[in-house]
Coordinates of C-alpha atoms in Angstrom, one line a residue:
X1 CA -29.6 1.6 25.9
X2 CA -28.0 4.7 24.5
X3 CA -24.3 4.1 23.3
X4 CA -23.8 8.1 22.4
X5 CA -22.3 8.0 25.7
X6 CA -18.4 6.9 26.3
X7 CA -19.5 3.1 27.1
X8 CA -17.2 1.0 29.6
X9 CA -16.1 -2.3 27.1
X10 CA -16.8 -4.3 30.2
X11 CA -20.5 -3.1 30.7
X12 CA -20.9 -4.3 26.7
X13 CA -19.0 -7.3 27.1
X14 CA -21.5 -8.3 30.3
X15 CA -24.9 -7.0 28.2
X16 CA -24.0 -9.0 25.1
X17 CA -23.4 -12.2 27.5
X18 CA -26.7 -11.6 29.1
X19 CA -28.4 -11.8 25.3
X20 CA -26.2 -14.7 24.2
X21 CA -27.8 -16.6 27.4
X22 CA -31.4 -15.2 26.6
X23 CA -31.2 -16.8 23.2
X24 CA -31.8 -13.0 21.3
X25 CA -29.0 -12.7 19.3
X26 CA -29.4 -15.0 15.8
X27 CA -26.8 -17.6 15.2
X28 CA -26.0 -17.5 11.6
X29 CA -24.3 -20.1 9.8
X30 CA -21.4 -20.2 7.7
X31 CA -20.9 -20.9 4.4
X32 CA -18.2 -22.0 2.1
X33 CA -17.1 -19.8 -0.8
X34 CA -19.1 -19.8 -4.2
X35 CA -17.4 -18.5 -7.1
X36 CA -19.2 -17.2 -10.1
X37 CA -17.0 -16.3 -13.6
X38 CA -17.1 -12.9 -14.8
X39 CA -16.3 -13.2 -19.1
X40 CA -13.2 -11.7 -19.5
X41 CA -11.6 -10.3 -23.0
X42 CA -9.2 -7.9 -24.8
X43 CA -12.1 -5.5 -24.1
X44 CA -12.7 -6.1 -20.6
X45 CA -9.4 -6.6 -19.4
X46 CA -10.5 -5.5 -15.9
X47 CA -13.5 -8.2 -15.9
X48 CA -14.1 -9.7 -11.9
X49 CA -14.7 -12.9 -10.7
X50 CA -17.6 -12.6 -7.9
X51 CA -16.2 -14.5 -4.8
X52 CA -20.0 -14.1 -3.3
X53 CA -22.8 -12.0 -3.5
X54 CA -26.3 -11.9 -1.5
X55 CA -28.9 -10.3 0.3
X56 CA -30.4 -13.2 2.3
X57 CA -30.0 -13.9 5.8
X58 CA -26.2 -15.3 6.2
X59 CA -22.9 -15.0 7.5
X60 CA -19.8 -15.9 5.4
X61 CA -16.0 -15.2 6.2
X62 CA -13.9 -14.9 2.8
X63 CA -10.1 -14.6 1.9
X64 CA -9.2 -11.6 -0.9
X65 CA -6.3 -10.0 -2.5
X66 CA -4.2 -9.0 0.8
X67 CA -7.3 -9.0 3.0
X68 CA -9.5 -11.2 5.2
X69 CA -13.4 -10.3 4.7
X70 CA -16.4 -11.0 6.7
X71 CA -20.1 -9.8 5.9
X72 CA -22.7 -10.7 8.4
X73 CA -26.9 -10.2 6.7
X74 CA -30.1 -9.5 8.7
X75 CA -32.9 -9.0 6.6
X76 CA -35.9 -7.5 8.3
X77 CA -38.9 -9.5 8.6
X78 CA -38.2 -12.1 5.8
X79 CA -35.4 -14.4 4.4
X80 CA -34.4 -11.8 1.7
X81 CA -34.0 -8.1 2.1
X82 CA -32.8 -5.0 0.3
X83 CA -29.6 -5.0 1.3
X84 CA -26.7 -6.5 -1.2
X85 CA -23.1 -7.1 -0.2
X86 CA -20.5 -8.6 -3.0
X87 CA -17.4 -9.4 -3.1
X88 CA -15.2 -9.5 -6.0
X89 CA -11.8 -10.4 -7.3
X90 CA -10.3 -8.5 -10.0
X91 CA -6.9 -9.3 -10.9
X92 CA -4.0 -11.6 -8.7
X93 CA -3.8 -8.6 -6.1
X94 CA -6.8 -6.3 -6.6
X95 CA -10.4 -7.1 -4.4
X96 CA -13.1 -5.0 -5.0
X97 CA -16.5 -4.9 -2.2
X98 CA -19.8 -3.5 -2.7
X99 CA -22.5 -2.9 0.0
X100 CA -25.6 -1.5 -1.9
X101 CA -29.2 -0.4 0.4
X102 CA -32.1 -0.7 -2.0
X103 CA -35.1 2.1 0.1
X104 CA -37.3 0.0 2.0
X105 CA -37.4 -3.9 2.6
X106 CA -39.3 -6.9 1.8
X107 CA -40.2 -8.2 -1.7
X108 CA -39.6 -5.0 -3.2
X109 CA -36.2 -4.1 -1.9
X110 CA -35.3 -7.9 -2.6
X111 CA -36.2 -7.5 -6.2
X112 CA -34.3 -3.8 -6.5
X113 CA -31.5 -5.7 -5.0
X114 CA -31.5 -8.5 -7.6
X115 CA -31.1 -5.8 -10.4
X116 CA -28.5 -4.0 -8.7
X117 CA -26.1 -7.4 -9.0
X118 CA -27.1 -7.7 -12.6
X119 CA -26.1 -4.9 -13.4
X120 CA -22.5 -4.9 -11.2
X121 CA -21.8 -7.9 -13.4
X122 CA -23.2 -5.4 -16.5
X123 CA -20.0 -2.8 -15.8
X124 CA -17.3 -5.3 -13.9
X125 CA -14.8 -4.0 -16.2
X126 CA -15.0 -0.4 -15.2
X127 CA -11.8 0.0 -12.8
X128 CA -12.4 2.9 -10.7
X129 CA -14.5 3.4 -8.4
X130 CA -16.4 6.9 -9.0
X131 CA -16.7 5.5 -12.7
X132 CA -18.4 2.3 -11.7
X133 CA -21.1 4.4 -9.4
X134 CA -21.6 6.7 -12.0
X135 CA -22.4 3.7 -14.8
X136 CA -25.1 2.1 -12.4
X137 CA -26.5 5.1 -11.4
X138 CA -27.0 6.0 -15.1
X139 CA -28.5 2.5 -16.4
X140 CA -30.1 2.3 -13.1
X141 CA -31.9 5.6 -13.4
X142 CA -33.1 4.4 -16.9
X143 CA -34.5 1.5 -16.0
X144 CA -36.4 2.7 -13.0
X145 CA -37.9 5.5 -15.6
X146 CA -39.2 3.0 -17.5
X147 CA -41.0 0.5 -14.2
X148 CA -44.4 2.0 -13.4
X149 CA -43.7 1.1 -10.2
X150 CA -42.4 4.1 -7.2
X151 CA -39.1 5.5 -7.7
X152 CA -36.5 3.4 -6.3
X153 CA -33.8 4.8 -4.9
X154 CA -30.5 3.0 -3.8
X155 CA -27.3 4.0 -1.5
X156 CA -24.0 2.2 -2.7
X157 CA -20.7 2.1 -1.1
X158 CA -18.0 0.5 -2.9
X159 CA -14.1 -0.1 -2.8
X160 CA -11.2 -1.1 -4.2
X161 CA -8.0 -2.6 -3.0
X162 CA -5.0 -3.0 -4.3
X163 CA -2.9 -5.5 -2.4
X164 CA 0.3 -4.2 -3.8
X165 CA 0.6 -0.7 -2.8
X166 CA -2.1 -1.1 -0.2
X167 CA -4.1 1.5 -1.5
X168 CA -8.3 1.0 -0.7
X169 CA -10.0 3.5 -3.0
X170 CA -13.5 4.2 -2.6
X171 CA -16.5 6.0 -3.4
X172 CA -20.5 6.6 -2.1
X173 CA -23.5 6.8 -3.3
X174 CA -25.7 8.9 -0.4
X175 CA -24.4 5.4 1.8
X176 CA -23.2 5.7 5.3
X177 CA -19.6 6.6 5.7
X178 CA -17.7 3.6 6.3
X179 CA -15.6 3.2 9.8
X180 CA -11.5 2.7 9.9
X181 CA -9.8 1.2 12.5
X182 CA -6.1 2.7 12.8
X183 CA -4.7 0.1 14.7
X184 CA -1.9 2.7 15.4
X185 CA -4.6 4.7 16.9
X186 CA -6.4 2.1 18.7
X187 CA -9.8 4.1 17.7
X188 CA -12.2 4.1 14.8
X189 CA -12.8 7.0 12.3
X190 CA -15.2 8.0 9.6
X191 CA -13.5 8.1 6.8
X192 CA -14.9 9.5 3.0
X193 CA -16.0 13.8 4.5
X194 CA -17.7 15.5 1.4
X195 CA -18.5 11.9 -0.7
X196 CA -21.9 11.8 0.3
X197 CA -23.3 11.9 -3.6
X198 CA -26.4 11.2 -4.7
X199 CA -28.3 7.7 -4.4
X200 CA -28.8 5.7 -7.3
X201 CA -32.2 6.4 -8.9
X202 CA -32.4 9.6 -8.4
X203 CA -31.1 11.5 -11.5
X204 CA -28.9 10.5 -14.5
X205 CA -25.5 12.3 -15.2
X206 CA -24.6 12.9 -11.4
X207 CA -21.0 12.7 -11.4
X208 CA -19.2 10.9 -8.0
X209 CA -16.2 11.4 -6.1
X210 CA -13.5 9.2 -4.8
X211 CA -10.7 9.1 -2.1
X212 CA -7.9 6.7 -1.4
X213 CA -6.4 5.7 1.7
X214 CA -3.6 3.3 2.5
X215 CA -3.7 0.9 5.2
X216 CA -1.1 -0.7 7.4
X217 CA -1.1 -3.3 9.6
X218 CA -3.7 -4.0 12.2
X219 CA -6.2 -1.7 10.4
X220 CA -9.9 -2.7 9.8
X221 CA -12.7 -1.2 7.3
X222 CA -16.1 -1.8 8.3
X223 CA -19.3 -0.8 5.8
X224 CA -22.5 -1.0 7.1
X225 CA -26.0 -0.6 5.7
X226 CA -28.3 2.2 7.3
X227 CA -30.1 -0.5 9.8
X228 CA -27.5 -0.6 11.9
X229 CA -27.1 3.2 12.8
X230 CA -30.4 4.2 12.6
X231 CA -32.0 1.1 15.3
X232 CA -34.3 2.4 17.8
X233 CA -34.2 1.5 21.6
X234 CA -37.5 0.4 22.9
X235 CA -38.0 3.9 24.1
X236 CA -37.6 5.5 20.6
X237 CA -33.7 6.5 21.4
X238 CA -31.8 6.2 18.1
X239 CA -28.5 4.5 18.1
X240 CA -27.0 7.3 15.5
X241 CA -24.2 7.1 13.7
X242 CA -21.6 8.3 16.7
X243 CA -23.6 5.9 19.0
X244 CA -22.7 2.9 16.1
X245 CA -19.2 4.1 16.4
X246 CA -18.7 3.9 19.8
X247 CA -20.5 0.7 19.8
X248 CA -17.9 -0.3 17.7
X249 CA -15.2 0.6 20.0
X250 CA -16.4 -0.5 22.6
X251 CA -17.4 -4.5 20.8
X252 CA -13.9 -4.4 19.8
X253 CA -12.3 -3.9 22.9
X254 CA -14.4 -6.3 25.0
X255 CA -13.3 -9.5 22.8
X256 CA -9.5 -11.4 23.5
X257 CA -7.0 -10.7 20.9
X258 CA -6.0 -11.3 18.5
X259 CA -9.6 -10.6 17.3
X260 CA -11.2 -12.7 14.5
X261 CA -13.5 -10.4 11.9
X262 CA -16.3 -13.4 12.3
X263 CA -16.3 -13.1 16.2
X264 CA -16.2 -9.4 15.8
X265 CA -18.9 -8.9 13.3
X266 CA -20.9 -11.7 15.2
X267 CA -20.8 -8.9 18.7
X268 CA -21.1 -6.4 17.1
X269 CA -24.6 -7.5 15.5
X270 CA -25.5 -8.1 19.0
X271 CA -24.7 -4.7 20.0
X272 CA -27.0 -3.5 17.8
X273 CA -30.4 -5.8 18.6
X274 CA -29.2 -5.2 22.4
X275 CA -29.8 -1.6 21.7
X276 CA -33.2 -2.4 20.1
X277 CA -34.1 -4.8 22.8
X278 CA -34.9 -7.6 20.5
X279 CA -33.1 -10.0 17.8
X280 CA -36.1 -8.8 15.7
X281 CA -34.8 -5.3 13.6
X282 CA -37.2 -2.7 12.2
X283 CA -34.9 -2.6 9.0
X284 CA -32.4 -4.6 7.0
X285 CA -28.4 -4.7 8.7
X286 CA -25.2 -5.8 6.8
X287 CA -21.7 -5.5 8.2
X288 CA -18.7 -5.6 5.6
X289 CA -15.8 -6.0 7.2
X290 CA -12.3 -5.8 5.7
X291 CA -8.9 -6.3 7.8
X292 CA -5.1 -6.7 6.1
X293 CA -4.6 -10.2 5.7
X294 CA -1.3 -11.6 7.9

């Protein structure tokens, strides 16, 4: 099923009923919120506390600083994978999200995934978001020179929101552009042109980029690990990032309003194994989802 095409939300709506009743899509439980205390000093005056953080097979539904989160986890082939979604809060009113994709999957990618938390928790106090890239991409780097192992290479997008002006500043590391939702637009867009950056891994010194956008009411942010754009239909026909988009669009409109992130994220998932014609995936997919709160 190719969703490059301009797909009716009905036709979606019907496909993803016909895999609910086939038992394909993976029901995924939820789970209540773990917190886990950053140290905080004169020092660190920006230290986090992690709300959650994983990259198992899950599906949680937080509350942040001025916005409602939902991250849905499919690890390929195994109960752990190589991607890593977190989810932090900073201050009374700032939230920050990170959806790192460690190269491969399995054991490996699971362990590369391990040592990118550590080392979130390592530079917690850096405030913005280029900065914080740059820090694990330096330490990062250092460490993989010293494995004997394959170089490792990791894609990293991260944000930060301020819940008092609004304002969601983010940066990439060679990671997927990450999809907004103008509710005043009733479409999605890519948002972050000319951030693309290198991975993590790859060289020390590389210097990233930024941008900040503001959101209002009834907009949505969703981040999303490679797996999700780069599925393959049983005939070999990638979904592609425009395809994911329109998916998207087209998963959004098909549900009743007013839409909740879980049920979205949930469909959306479905979407995406509908495409590859089996709840099995070829690669690790995360959805980050991020909507105003109220």
């Amino acid at each position: 099923m190719n969703y490059g095409n301009d797909w009716d939300a009905s036709l979606v709506r019907v496909a993803i009923g016909r895999m609910r009743a086939s038992n394909m899509s993976m029901k995924l439980k939820k789970i209540q919120r773990e917190e886990v205390a950053c140290t905080t000093s004169a020092a660190r005056p920006f230290g986090c506390m992690e709300l959650w953080a994983g990259n198992e097979r899950t599906h949680r539904s937080l509350e942040l600083a001025g916005l409602d989160a939902d991250v849905i986890a499919v690890p390929s082939g195994g109960k752990r994978g190589g991607d890593l979604s977190a989810v932090f809060s900073c201050s009374d009113n700032i939230a920050r999200v990170v959806l790192a994709d460690c190269v491969g999957h399995g054991y490996v990618a699971s362990r590369v995934a391990r040592h990118v938390h550590r080392l979130l928790h390592k530079f917690q106090n850096i405030r913005d978001t280029a900065g914080l890239l740059a820090a694990l991409n330096d330490k990062f780097t250092l460490d993989s020179e010293k494995s004997s192992g394959a170089l490792q290479l990791t894609t990293v997008v991260t944000g930060t929101f301020d819940a008092g002006t609004k304002e969601f500043n983010y940066a990439y590391a060679a990671h997927p552009r990450m999809l907004l939702w103008r509710g005043s637009e009733s479409r999605f867009l890519e948002i972050g042109e000319g951030l693309e950056n290198l991975p993590l891994g790859f060289v020390t010194g590389e210097l990233y980029s930024e941008q900040s956008i503001r959101l209002q009411p009834g907009d949505m942010i969703l981040a999303f690990s490679d797996g999700a754009t780069e599925v393959r239909s049983p005939n070999g026909d990638q979904l592609s990032p425009r395809g994911f988009l329109k998916l998207a669009e087209a998963t959004l409109a098909s549900l009743p309003g007013p839409v909740r992130l879980a049920e979205f994220s949930t469909a959306l998932l479905e979407g995406v194994q509908l495409h590859r014609g089996s709840s099995e995936l070829e690669d690790d997919v995360t959805l980050l989802t991020l909507r105003l709160s109220g």
